[in-house]
């Protein structure tokens, strides 16, 4: 299916958020996730299904003021 | 000294972590200034997140994640939830921006987000104006710290509305308050601390200085001097001169 990851279209075979992160190479990364604008906790990723057209945000620590 | 959600700070300087010429200079600025709170943010993963986080953890400071760039309560709430998981802290520097040119807070979105986040267990540091009514509403909504601006973010103008800030300080004598944003010089930090504020938060004034490490030290010294002066109960100013040398016993020449 086609999902939007950090603003870029991606074709994934994964059907859960957890699997999609693995597929995208962020399996071990220190990241936080939001699906369609809502926070998804790390512990909930495996139970979170993905649907065609979903918007996934994958964020990491960054410098800030 | 007033505490920030149960944490008392040994040093009233809170420093941002953005815009430094290098990670080494960032580390040095923290070490040499003794700043014990570091503001951080989260952005789309591009591979450098872990390394940055390792640096901050290595400094042994309190991380204060922000919601910079959020223009709605919803965005800010989601960002705060992501920050809590990523940085493992309930602290959140809550920014809900209302205008792109002034980066001033949207008071309505800020209040809505503060209410939701405080109810969800967050320890909210709302980035607000000197508006006393908004401050009261934020406290009612569950904020136990306030972060009034000095001037627009990144402007370096100092304390734009000293009267408003002074009034705010006097109105809520028990509430810990941080002057956040707009400071350009150490004298601005000293001024804020002399007025009785509990800490200052700045980034650009240090990171964009020709020598960020020296400027961080200068801000730390100024903030500490201001705090010491406030605690020492400054004299009241007067319009006319008053001789400091005793008049009694002066020779009749």
PDB file of C-alpha atoms in Angstrom:
ATOM      1  CA  UNK A   1       0.000   0.000   0.000  1.00  0.00           C
ATOM      2  CA  UNK A   2       1.011   3.598  -0.394  1.00  0.00           C
ATOM      3  CA  UNK A   3       1.538   5.725   2.713  1.00  0.00           C
ATOM      4  CA  UNK A   4       3.011   9.135   3.319  1.00  0.00           C
ATOM      5  CA  UNK A   5       6.111   9.042   5.547  1.00  0.00           C
ATOM      6  CA  UNK A   6       7.472  12.380   6.768  1.00  0.00           C
ATOM      7  CA  UNK A   7       5.961  14.098   3.772  1.00  0.00           C
ATOM      8  CA  UNK A   8       7.214  11.626   1.147  1.00  0.00           C
ATOM      9  CA  UNK A   9       5.177   8.888  -0.535  1.00  0.00           C
ATOM     10  CA  UNK A  10       6.333   5.333   0.252  1.00  0.00           C
ATOM     11  CA  UNK A  11       5.167   1.936  -0.958  1.00  0.00           C
ATOM     12  CA  UNK A  12       5.167  -0.536   1.955  1.00  0.00           C
ATOM     13  CA  UNK A  13       4.137  -4.152   2.363  1.00  0.00           C
ATOM     14  CA  UNK A  14       3.849  -3.839   6.155  1.00  0.00           C
ATOM     15  CA  UNK A  15       0.346  -3.752   7.605  1.00  0.00           C
ATOM     16  CA  UNK A  16       1.201  -2.460  11.087  1.00  0.00           C
ATOM     17  CA  UNK A  17       3.085   0.606  12.247  1.00  0.00           C
ATOM     18  CA  UNK A  18       5.708  -1.543  13.971  1.00  0.00           C
ATOM     19  CA  UNK A  19       6.379  -3.523  10.796  1.00  0.00           C
ATOM     20  CA  UNK A  20       6.481  -0.381   8.673  1.00  0.00           C
ATOM     21  CA  UNK A  21       9.178   1.137  10.896  1.00  0.00           C
ATOM     22  CA  UNK A  22      11.244  -2.043  10.460  1.00  0.00           C
ATOM     23  CA  UNK A  23      10.694  -1.943   6.717  1.00  0.00           C
ATOM     24  CA  UNK A  24      11.721   1.706   6.530  1.00  0.00           C
ATOM     25  CA  UNK A  25      14.955   1.002   8.426  1.00  0.00           C
ATOM     26  CA  UNK A  26      13.939   2.577  11.742  1.00  0.00           C
ATOM     27  CA  UNK A  27      13.544  -0.631  13.709  1.00  0.00           C
ATOM     28  CA  UNK A  28      16.226   0.293  16.234  1.00  0.00           C
ATOM     29  CA  UNK A  29      16.078   4.080  15.929  1.00  0.00           C
ATOM     30  CA  UNK A  30      15.110   6.354  18.800  1.00  0.00           C
ATOM     31  CA  UNK A  31      11.957   7.809  17.268  1.00  0.00           C
ATOM     32  CA  UNK A  32       8.435   8.837  18.216  1.00  0.00           C
ATOM     33  CA  UNK A  33       5.507   8.277  15.893  1.00  0.00           C
ATOM     34  CA  UNK A  34       2.222   9.934  14.954  1.00  0.00           C
ATOM     35  CA  UNK A  35      -0.337   8.512  12.553  1.00  0.00           C
ATOM     36  CA  UNK A  36      -2.705  10.919  10.802  1.00  0.00           C
ATOM     37  CA  UNK A  37      -1.866  13.568  13.390  1.00  0.00           C
ATOM     38  CA  UNK A  38      -2.348  11.412  16.491  1.00  0.00           C
ATOM     39  CA  UNK A  39       0.464  10.183  18.718  1.00  0.00           C
ATOM     40  CA  UNK A  40       1.048   6.427  18.679  1.00  0.00           C
ATOM     41  CA  UNK A  41       3.034   5.198  21.689  1.00  0.00           C
ATOM     42  CA  UNK A  42       5.881   2.780  21.109  1.00  0.00           C
ATOM     43  CA  UNK A  43       3.972   0.103  23.020  1.00  0.00           C
ATOM     44  CA  UNK A  44       0.961   0.483  20.687  1.00  0.00           C
ATOM     45  CA  UNK A  45       2.797   0.308  17.358  1.00  0.00           C
ATOM     46  CA  UNK A  46       2.464  -3.445  16.899  1.00  0.00           C
ATOM     47  CA  UNK A  47      -1.321  -3.238  17.332  1.00  0.00           C
ATOM     48  CA  UNK A  48      -1.720  -0.196  15.087  1.00  0.00           C
ATOM     49  CA  UNK A  49      -2.885  -1.170  11.583  1.00  0.00           C
ATOM     50  CA  UNK A  50      -1.908   0.868   8.529  1.00  0.00           C
ATOM     51  CA  UNK A  51      -4.282   1.818   5.774  1.00  0.00           C
ATOM     52  CA  UNK A  52      -3.672   3.060   2.264  1.00  0.00           C
ATOM     53  CA  UNK A  53      -3.138   6.820   2.271  1.00  0.00           C
ATOM     54  CA  UNK A  54      -2.141   7.044   5.969  1.00  0.00           C
ATOM     55  CA  UNK A  55       0.142   9.898   7.004  1.00  0.00           C
ATOM     56  CA  UNK A  56       2.972   8.736   9.223  1.00  0.00           C
ATOM     57  CA  UNK A  57       5.316  11.097  11.058  1.00  0.00           C
ATOM     58  CA  UNK A  58       8.542   9.684  12.474  1.00  0.00           C
ATOM     59  CA  UNK A  59      10.360  12.175  14.680  1.00  0.00           C
ATOM     60  CA  UNK A  60      13.743  12.150  16.392  1.00  0.00           C
ATOM     61  CA  UNK A  61      15.525  14.338  18.967  1.00  0.00           C
ATOM     62  CA  UNK A  62      16.749  17.606  17.502  1.00  0.00           C
ATOM     63  CA  UNK A  63      18.335  20.874  18.586  1.00  0.00           C
ATOM     64  CA  UNK A  64      15.833  23.400  19.899  1.00  0.00           C
ATOM     65  CA  UNK A  65      15.473  26.738  21.603  1.00  0.00           C
TER      66      UNK A  65
ATOM     67  CA  UNK B   1      14.139  29.749  45.659  1.00  0.00           C
ATOM     68  CA  UNK B   2      11.012  28.790  43.760  1.00  0.00           C
ATOM     69  CA  UNK B   3      11.057  25.278  42.329  1.00  0.00           C
ATOM     70  CA  UNK B   4      10.159  24.098  38.857  1.00  0.00           C
ATOM     71  CA  UNK B   5       7.810  21.167  39.424  1.00  0.00           C
ATOM     72  CA  UNK B   6       9.812  20.078  42.449  1.00  0.00           C
ATOM     73  CA  UNK B   7      13.196  20.710  40.851  1.00  0.00           C
ATOM     74  CA  UNK B   8      15.364  23.480  42.238  1.00  0.00           C
ATOM     75  CA  UNK B   9      18.029  24.713  39.878  1.00  0.00           C
ATOM     76  CA  UNK B  10      21.558  25.477  41.019  1.00  0.00           C
ATOM     77  CA  UNK B  11      21.914  27.941  38.159  1.00  0.00           C
ATOM     78  CA  UNK B  12      19.149  30.233  36.833  1.00  0.00           C
ATOM     79  CA  UNK B  13      20.313  29.906  33.211  1.00  0.00           C
ATOM     80  CA  UNK B  14      18.364  27.722  30.807  1.00  0.00           C
ATOM     81  CA  UNK B  15      20.025  27.357  27.421  1.00  0.00           C
ATOM     82  CA  UNK B  16      18.760  26.373  24.016  1.00  0.00           C
ATOM     83  CA  UNK B  17      20.701  23.867  21.939  1.00  0.00           C
ATOM     84  CA  UNK B  18      20.146  25.184  18.394  1.00  0.00           C
ATOM     85  CA  UNK B  19      22.284  27.228  15.998  1.00  0.00           C
ATOM     86  CA  UNK B  20      25.713  26.606  17.571  1.00  0.00           C
ATOM     87  CA  UNK B  21      28.692  26.549  15.201  1.00  0.00           C
ATOM     88  CA  UNK B  22      29.462  22.947  16.245  1.00  0.00           C
ATOM     89  CA  UNK B  23      28.386  20.272  18.748  1.00  0.00           C
ATOM     90  CA  UNK B  24      31.697  20.774  20.595  1.00  0.00           C
ATOM     91  CA  UNK B  25      30.948  24.476  21.104  1.00  0.00           C
ATOM     92  CA  UNK B  26      27.450  23.605  22.302  1.00  0.00           C
ATOM     93  CA  UNK B  27      28.895  21.234  24.908  1.00  0.00           C
ATOM     94  CA  UNK B  28      31.487  23.757  25.996  1.00  0.00           C
ATOM     95  CA  UNK B  29      28.864  26.500  26.351  1.00  0.00           C
ATOM     96  CA  UNK B  30      26.898  24.310  28.754  1.00  0.00           C
ATOM     97  CA  UNK B  31      29.921  23.144  30.732  1.00  0.00           C
ATOM     98  CA  UNK B  32      31.461  26.587  31.121  1.00  0.00           C
ATOM     99  CA  UNK B  33      28.214  28.373  31.958  1.00  0.00           C
ATOM    100  CA  UNK B  34      26.843  25.745  34.325  1.00  0.00           C
ATOM    101  CA  UNK B  35      23.425  25.965  32.662  1.00  0.00           C
ATOM    102  CA  UNK B  36      21.435  23.029  33.981  1.00  0.00           C
ATOM    103  CA  UNK B  37      18.407  23.013  31.677  1.00  0.00           C
ATOM    104  CA  UNK B  38      18.661  22.382  27.934  1.00  0.00           C
ATOM    105  CA  UNK B  39      15.770  22.995  25.585  1.00  0.00           C
ATOM    106  CA  UNK B  40      15.422  20.423  22.830  1.00  0.00           C
ATOM    107  CA  UNK B  41      12.947  19.702  20.077  1.00  0.00           C
ATOM    108  CA  UNK B  42      11.920  16.925  17.743  1.00  0.00           C
ATOM    109  CA  UNK B  43      11.888  16.911  14.008  1.00  0.00           C
ATOM    110  CA  UNK B  44      11.549  14.400  11.186  1.00  0.00           C
ATOM    111  CA  UNK B  45      14.142  11.650  11.603  1.00  0.00           C
ATOM    112  CA  UNK B  46      17.144  12.286   9.354  1.00  0.00           C
ATOM    113  CA  UNK B  47      19.750  10.122  11.048  1.00  0.00           C
ATOM    114  CA  UNK B  48      21.327  12.545  13.526  1.00  0.00           C
ATOM    115  CA  UNK B  49      18.826  12.298  16.362  1.00  0.00           C
ATOM    116  CA  UNK B  50      20.600   9.668  18.425  1.00  0.00           C
ATOM    117  CA  UNK B  51      23.983  11.421  18.307  1.00  0.00           C
ATOM    118  CA  UNK B  52      22.421  14.703  19.402  1.00  0.00           C
ATOM    119  CA  UNK B  53      20.555  13.039  22.237  1.00  0.00           C
ATOM    120  CA  UNK B  54      23.773  11.346  23.411  1.00  0.00           C
ATOM    121  CA  UNK B  55      25.432  14.768  23.677  1.00  0.00           C
ATOM    122  CA  UNK B  56      22.588  16.191  25.764  1.00  0.00           C
ATOM    123  CA  UNK B  57      22.520  13.169  28.038  1.00  0.00           C
ATOM    124  CA  UNK B  58      26.264  13.430  28.474  1.00  0.00           C
ATOM    125  CA  UNK B  59      25.847  16.966  29.811  1.00  0.00           C
ATOM    126  CA  UNK B  60      23.794  15.700  32.749  1.00  0.00           C
ATOM    127  CA  UNK B  61      21.279  18.533  32.436  1.00  0.00           C
ATOM    128  CA  UNK B  62      17.490  18.560  32.588  1.00  0.00           C
ATOM    129  CA  UNK B  63      16.001  18.297  29.099  1.00  0.00           C
ATOM    130  CA  UNK B  64      13.110  20.650  28.400  1.00  0.00           C
ATOM    131  CA  UNK B  65      11.490  19.633  25.096  1.00  0.00           C
ATOM    132  CA  UNK B  66       9.607  22.319  23.213  1.00  0.00           C
ATOM    133  CA  UNK B  67       6.710  22.371  20.788  1.00  0.00           C
ATOM    134  CA  UNK B  68       8.343  25.029  18.606  1.00  0.00           C
ATOM    135  CA  UNK B  69       6.649  25.699  15.313  1.00  0.00           C
ATOM    136  CA  UNK B  70       3.226  24.431  16.374  1.00  0.00           C
ATOM    137  CA  UNK B  71       0.383  26.713  15.320  1.00  0.00           C
ATOM    138  CA  UNK B  72      -2.524  24.839  16.872  1.00  0.00           C
ATOM    139  CA  UNK B  73      -3.315  23.219  20.211  1.00  0.00           C
ATOM    140  CA  UNK B  74      -3.756  19.865  18.499  1.00  0.00           C
ATOM    141  CA  UNK B  75      -0.319  19.980  16.876  1.00  0.00           C
ATOM    142  CA  UNK B  76       1.263  21.052  20.145  1.00  0.00           C
ATOM    143  CA  UNK B  77      -0.469  18.305  22.122  1.00  0.00           C
ATOM    144  CA  UNK B  78       0.632  15.567  19.697  1.00  0.00           C
ATOM    145  CA  UNK B  79       4.174  16.974  19.666  1.00  0.00           C
ATOM    146  CA  UNK B  80       4.229  17.034  23.475  1.00  0.00           C
ATOM    147  CA  UNK B  81       3.116  13.412  23.642  1.00  0.00           C
ATOM    148  CA  UNK B  82       5.874  12.402  21.220  1.00  0.00           C
ATOM    149  CA  UNK B  83       8.414  14.440  23.189  1.00  0.00           C
ATOM    150  CA  UNK B  84       7.454  12.792  26.471  1.00  0.00           C
ATOM    151  CA  UNK B  85       8.161   9.355  25.054  1.00  0.00           C
ATOM    152  CA  UNK B  86      11.350  10.387  23.278  1.00  0.00           C
ATOM    153  CA  UNK B  87      12.953  12.423  26.064  1.00  0.00           C
ATOM    154  CA  UNK B  88      11.442  10.536  29.004  1.00  0.00           C
ATOM    155  CA  UNK B  89      10.292  13.647  30.846  1.00  0.00           C
ATOM    156  CA  UNK B  90       6.959  15.174  31.780  1.00  0.00           C
ATOM    157  CA  UNK B  91       8.396  18.645  31.259  1.00  0.00           C
ATOM    158  CA  UNK B  92       7.199  20.457  28.166  1.00  0.00           C
ATOM    159  CA  UNK B  93       7.968  23.968  26.998  1.00  0.00           C
ATOM    160  CA  UNK B  94       4.619  24.630  25.418  1.00  0.00           C
ATOM    161  CA  UNK B  95       4.669  26.906  22.406  1.00  0.00           C
ATOM    162  CA  UNK B  96       1.522  27.518  20.416  1.00  0.00           C
ATOM    163  CA  UNK B  97       2.479  30.200  17.952  1.00  0.00           C
ATOM    164  CA  UNK B  98      -0.062  32.745  16.784  1.00  0.00           C
ATOM    165  CA  UNK B  99       1.803  34.778  14.193  1.00  0.00           C
ATOM    166  CA  UNK B 100       4.725  33.962  11.919  1.00  0.00           C
ATOM    167  CA  UNK B 101       6.363  37.405  12.050  1.00  0.00           C
ATOM    168  CA  UNK B 102       6.295  38.006  15.781  1.00  0.00           C
ATOM    169  CA  UNK B 103       6.215  34.343  16.877  1.00  0.00           C
ATOM    170  CA  UNK B 104       3.962  35.535  19.663  1.00  0.00           C
ATOM    171  CA  UNK B 105       1.875  32.947  21.483  1.00  0.00           C
ATOM    172  CA  UNK B 106      -1.700  32.228  20.447  1.00  0.00           C
ATOM    173  CA  UNK B 107      -3.285  32.690  23.886  1.00  0.00           C
ATOM    174  CA  UNK B 108      -6.399  30.672  23.048  1.00  0.00           C
ATOM    175  CA  UNK B 109      -4.541  27.676  21.640  1.00  0.00           C
ATOM    176  CA  UNK B 110      -2.013  27.915  24.466  1.00  0.00           C
ATOM    177  CA  UNK B 111      -4.727  27.770  27.091  1.00  0.00           C
ATOM    178  CA  UNK B 112      -6.486  24.831  25.427  1.00  0.00           C
ATOM    179  CA  UNK B 113      -3.232  22.876  25.095  1.00  0.00           C
ATOM    180  CA  UNK B 114      -2.164  23.662  28.668  1.00  0.00           C
ATOM    181  CA  UNK B 115      -5.456  22.366  29.991  1.00  0.00           C
ATOM    182  CA  UNK B 116      -5.253  19.126  28.003  1.00  0.00           C
ATOM    183  CA  UNK B 117      -1.605  18.459  28.766  1.00  0.00           C
ATOM    184  CA  UNK B 118      -1.797  19.256  32.490  1.00  0.00           C
ATOM    185  CA  UNK B 119      -4.765  16.874  32.761  1.00  0.00           C
ATOM    186  CA  UNK B 120      -2.637  14.231  31.030  1.00  0.00           C
ATOM    187  CA  UNK B 121       0.160  14.477  33.605  1.00  0.00           C
ATOM    188  CA  UNK B 122       2.478  16.873  31.800  1.00  0.00           C
ATOM    189  CA  UNK B 123       4.436  19.505  33.694  1.00  0.00           C
ATOM    190  CA  UNK B 124       3.761  22.459  31.463  1.00  0.00           C
ATOM    191  CA  UNK B 125       6.049  25.464  30.971  1.00  0.00           C
ATOM    192  CA  UNK B 126       3.808  27.688  28.828  1.00  0.00           C
ATOM    193  CA  UNK B 127       5.548  30.235  26.623  1.00  0.00           C
ATOM    194  CA  UNK B 128       3.254  33.201  27.172  1.00  0.00           C
ATOM    195  CA  UNK B 129       3.122  36.978  27.084  1.00  0.00           C
ATOM    196  CA  UNK B 130       3.141  39.290  30.120  1.00  0.00           C
ATOM    197  CA  UNK B 131      -0.685  39.325  30.053  1.00  0.00           C
ATOM    198  CA  UNK B 132      -1.841  38.926  33.631  1.00  0.00           C
ATOM    199  CA  UNK B 133      -5.312  37.618  32.797  1.00  0.00           C
ATOM    200  CA  UNK B 134      -3.916  34.933  30.510  1.00  0.00           C
ATOM    201  CA  UNK B 135      -1.420  34.025  33.231  1.00  0.00           C
ATOM    202  CA  UNK B 136      -4.253  33.489  35.711  1.00  0.00           C
ATOM    203  CA  UNK B 137      -6.092  31.291  33.204  1.00  0.00           C
ATOM    204  CA  UNK B 138      -2.975  29.228  32.524  1.00  0.00           C
ATOM    205  CA  UNK B 139      -2.489  28.660  36.242  1.00  0.00           C
ATOM    206  CA  UNK B 140      -6.155  27.676  36.587  1.00  0.00           C
ATOM    207  CA  UNK B 141      -5.644  25.240  33.707  1.00  0.00           C
ATOM    208  CA  UNK B 142      -2.894  23.450  35.633  1.00  0.00           C
ATOM    209  CA  UNK B 143       0.373  25.190  34.755  1.00  0.00           C
ATOM    210  CA  UNK B 144       2.597  25.644  37.804  1.00  0.00           C
ATOM    211  CA  UNK B 145       5.320  27.566  35.984  1.00  0.00           C
ATOM    212  CA  UNK B 146       5.018  30.498  33.569  1.00  0.00           C
ATOM    213  CA  UNK B 147       7.407  31.559  30.855  1.00  0.00           C
ATOM    214  CA  UNK B 148       6.624  35.134  29.841  1.00  0.00           C
ATOM    215  CA  UNK B 149       8.505  36.487  26.869  1.00  0.00           C
ATOM    216  CA  UNK B 150      11.014  39.293  27.135  1.00  0.00           C
ATOM    217  CA  UNK B 151      10.641  40.168  23.447  1.00  0.00           C
ATOM    218  CA  UNK B 152       9.904  38.221  20.244  1.00  0.00           C
ATOM    219  CA  UNK B 153      11.943  35.013  19.837  1.00  0.00           C
ATOM    220  CA  UNK B 154      15.357  35.658  18.321  1.00  0.00           C
ATOM    221  CA  UNK B 155      15.002  39.451  18.378  1.00  0.00           C
ATOM    222  CA  UNK B 156      17.553  40.196  21.104  1.00  0.00           C
ATOM    223  CA  UNK B 157      15.554  43.248  22.186  1.00  0.00           C
ATOM    224  CA  UNK B 158      15.578  42.451  25.889  1.00  0.00           C
ATOM    225  CA  UNK B 159      12.628  43.215  28.162  1.00  0.00           C
ATOM    226  CA  UNK B 160      10.140  44.916  25.860  1.00  0.00           C
ATOM    227  CA  UNK B 161       7.527  45.667  28.496  1.00  0.00           C
ATOM    228  CA  UNK B 162       9.177  46.042  31.888  1.00  0.00           C
ATOM    229  CA  UNK B 163       6.028  47.490  33.399  1.00  0.00           C
ATOM    230  CA  UNK B 164       3.943  44.497  32.289  1.00  0.00           C
ATOM    231  CA  UNK B 165       6.542  42.014  33.484  1.00  0.00           C
ATOM    232  CA  UNK B 166       6.895  43.764  36.826  1.00  0.00           C
ATOM    233  CA  UNK B 167       3.136  43.722  37.287  1.00  0.00           C
ATOM    234  CA  UNK B 168       3.002  40.045  36.372  1.00  0.00           C
ATOM    235  CA  UNK B 169       5.781  39.203  38.830  1.00  0.00           C
ATOM    236  CA  UNK B 170       3.997  41.075  41.611  1.00  0.00           C
ATOM    237  CA  UNK B 171       0.607  39.531  40.816  1.00  0.00           C
ATOM    238  CA  UNK B 172       1.774  35.943  41.317  1.00  0.00           C
ATOM    239  CA  UNK B 173       4.504  36.055  43.959  1.00  0.00           C
ATOM    240  CA  UNK B 174       4.558  32.285  44.493  1.00  0.00           C
ATOM    241  CA  UNK B 175       4.642  31.160  40.866  1.00  0.00           C
ATOM    242  CA  UNK B 176       8.029  30.250  39.397  1.00  0.00           C
ATOM    243  CA  UNK B 177       8.598  32.304  36.254  1.00  0.00           C
ATOM    244  CA  UNK B 178      11.201  32.114  33.525  1.00  0.00           C
ATOM    245  CA  UNK B 179      11.834  34.971  31.122  1.00  0.00           C
ATOM    246  CA  UNK B 180      11.905  33.133  27.833  1.00  0.00           C
ATOM    247  CA  UNK B 181      12.823  34.640  24.497  1.00  0.00           C
ATOM    248  CA  UNK B 182      14.087  37.946  23.208  1.00  0.00           C
ATOM    249  CA  UNK B 183      17.125  38.424  25.430  1.00  0.00           C
ATOM    250  CA  UNK B 184      20.157  39.737  23.582  1.00  0.00           C
ATOM    251  CA  UNK B 185      22.644  40.781  26.250  1.00  0.00           C
ATOM    252  CA  UNK B 186      23.678  39.600  29.700  1.00  0.00           C
ATOM    253  CA  UNK B 187      22.415  42.915  31.099  1.00  0.00           C
ATOM    254  CA  UNK B 188      18.900  41.877  29.990  1.00  0.00           C
ATOM    255  CA  UNK B 189      19.267  38.680  31.992  1.00  0.00           C
ATOM    256  CA  UNK B 190      20.516  40.577  35.043  1.00  0.00           C
ATOM    257  CA  UNK B 191      17.586  42.980  34.709  1.00  0.00           C
ATOM    258  CA  UNK B 192      15.089  40.098  34.612  1.00  0.00           C
ATOM    259  CA  UNK B 193      16.619  38.442  37.647  1.00  0.00           C
ATOM    260  CA  UNK B 194      16.794  41.726  39.582  1.00  0.00           C
ATOM    261  CA  UNK B 195      13.049  42.052  38.966  1.00  0.00           C
ATOM    262  CA  UNK B 196      12.533  38.782  40.781  1.00  0.00           C
ATOM    263  CA  UNK B 197      12.173  36.295  37.951  1.00  0.00           C
ATOM    264  CA  UNK B 198      13.477  32.837  38.730  1.00  0.00           C
ATOM    265  CA  UNK B 199      15.419  31.993  35.605  1.00  0.00           C
ATOM    266  CA  UNK B 200      16.100  33.111  32.058  1.00  0.00           C
ATOM    267  CA  UNK B 201      15.925  30.986  28.926  1.00  0.00           C
ATOM    268  CA  UNK B 202      17.821  31.962  25.822  1.00  0.00           C
ATOM    269  CA  UNK B 203      19.418  30.478  22.764  1.00  0.00           C
ATOM    270  CA  UNK B 204      20.164  32.832  19.889  1.00  0.00           C
ATOM    271  CA  UNK B 205      22.037  35.417  21.992  1.00  0.00           C
ATOM    272  CA  UNK B 206      24.559  32.740  22.955  1.00  0.00           C
ATOM    273  CA  UNK B 207      24.624  30.512  19.885  1.00  0.00           C
ATOM    274  CA  UNK B 208      24.968  33.390  17.420  1.00  0.00           C
ATOM    275  CA  UNK B 209      27.556  35.336  19.416  1.00  0.00           C
ATOM    276  CA  UNK B 210      31.049  35.494  17.956  1.00  0.00           C
ATOM    277  CA  UNK B 211      32.230  33.467  20.956  1.00  0.00           C
ATOM    278  CA  UNK B 212      29.247  31.430  22.191  1.00  0.00           C
ATOM    279  CA  UNK B 213      31.149  29.884  25.105  1.00  0.00           C
ATOM    280  CA  UNK B 214      32.218  33.248  26.531  1.00  0.00           C
ATOM    281  CA  UNK B 215      28.725  34.646  25.985  1.00  0.00           C
ATOM    282  CA  UNK B 216      27.143  31.678  27.790  1.00  0.00           C
ATOM    283  CA  UNK B 217      29.440  32.346  30.749  1.00  0.00           C
ATOM    284  CA  UNK B 218      28.593  36.039  30.653  1.00  0.00           C
ATOM    285  CA  UNK B 219      24.858  35.269  30.722  1.00  0.00           C
ATOM    286  CA  UNK B 220      25.304  32.842  33.606  1.00  0.00           C
ATOM    287  CA  UNK B 221      27.278  35.378  35.632  1.00  0.00           C
ATOM    288  CA  UNK B 222      24.760  38.130  34.881  1.00  0.00           C
ATOM    289  CA  UNK B 223      21.798  35.942  35.814  1.00  0.00           C
ATOM    290  CA  UNK B 224      23.480  34.950  39.061  1.00  0.00           C
ATOM    291  CA  UNK B 225      24.385  38.552  39.843  1.00  0.00           C
ATOM    292  CA  UNK B 226      20.783  39.596  39.215  1.00  0.00           C
ATOM    293  CA  UNK B 227      19.442  36.849  41.470  1.00  0.00           C
ATOM    294  CA  UNK B 228      21.860  37.795  44.224  1.00  0.00           C
ATOM    295  CA  UNK B 229      20.887  41.460  43.894  1.00  0.00           C
ATOM    296  CA  UNK B 230      17.179  40.675  44.064  1.00  0.00           C
ATOM    297  CA  UNK B 231      17.673  38.616  47.202  1.00  0.00           C
ATOM    298  CA  UNK B 232      19.746  41.431  48.701  1.00  0.00           C
ATOM    299  CA  UNK B 233      16.740  43.816  48.540  1.00  0.00           C
ATOM    300  CA  UNK B 234      17.865  46.706  46.327  1.00  0.00           C
ATOM    301  CA  UNK B 235      17.553  50.317  47.464  1.00  0.00           C
ATOM    302  CA  UNK B 236      14.639  52.398  46.232  1.00  0.00           C
ATOM    303  CA  UNK B 237      15.591  54.934  43.557  1.00  0.00           C
ATOM    304  CA  UNK B 238      15.002  58.642  44.275  1.00  0.00           C
ATOM    305  CA  UNK B 239      14.928  61.724  42.108  1.00  0.00           C
ATOM    306  CA  UNK B 240      17.273  63.988  44.067  1.00  0.00           C
ATOM    307  CA  UNK B 241      20.838  63.404  45.202  1.00  0.00           C
ATOM    308  CA  UNK B 242      21.512  62.255  48.749  1.00  0.00           C
ATOM    309  CA  UNK B 243      25.062  62.503  50.077  1.00  0.00           C
ATOM    310  CA  UNK B 244      26.575  59.162  50.986  1.00  0.00           C
ATOM    311  CA  UNK B 245      29.458  60.655  52.968  1.00  0.00           C
ATOM    312  CA  UNK B 246      28.338  61.841  56.433  1.00  0.00           C
ATOM    313  CA  UNK B 247      27.589  65.566  56.630  1.00  0.00           C
ATOM    314  CA  UNK B 248      28.036  65.608  60.407  1.00  0.00           C
ATOM    315  CA  UNK B 249      31.588  66.417  61.447  1.00  0.00           C
ATOM    316  CA  UNK B 250      32.549  68.124  58.237  1.00  0.00           C
ATOM    317  CA  UNK B 251      35.215  70.786  58.875  1.00  0.00           C
ATOM    318  CA  UNK B 252      34.242  74.441  58.727  1.00  0.00           C
ATOM    319  CA  UNK B 253      36.859  75.778  56.349  1.00  0.00           C
TER     320      UNK B 253
END
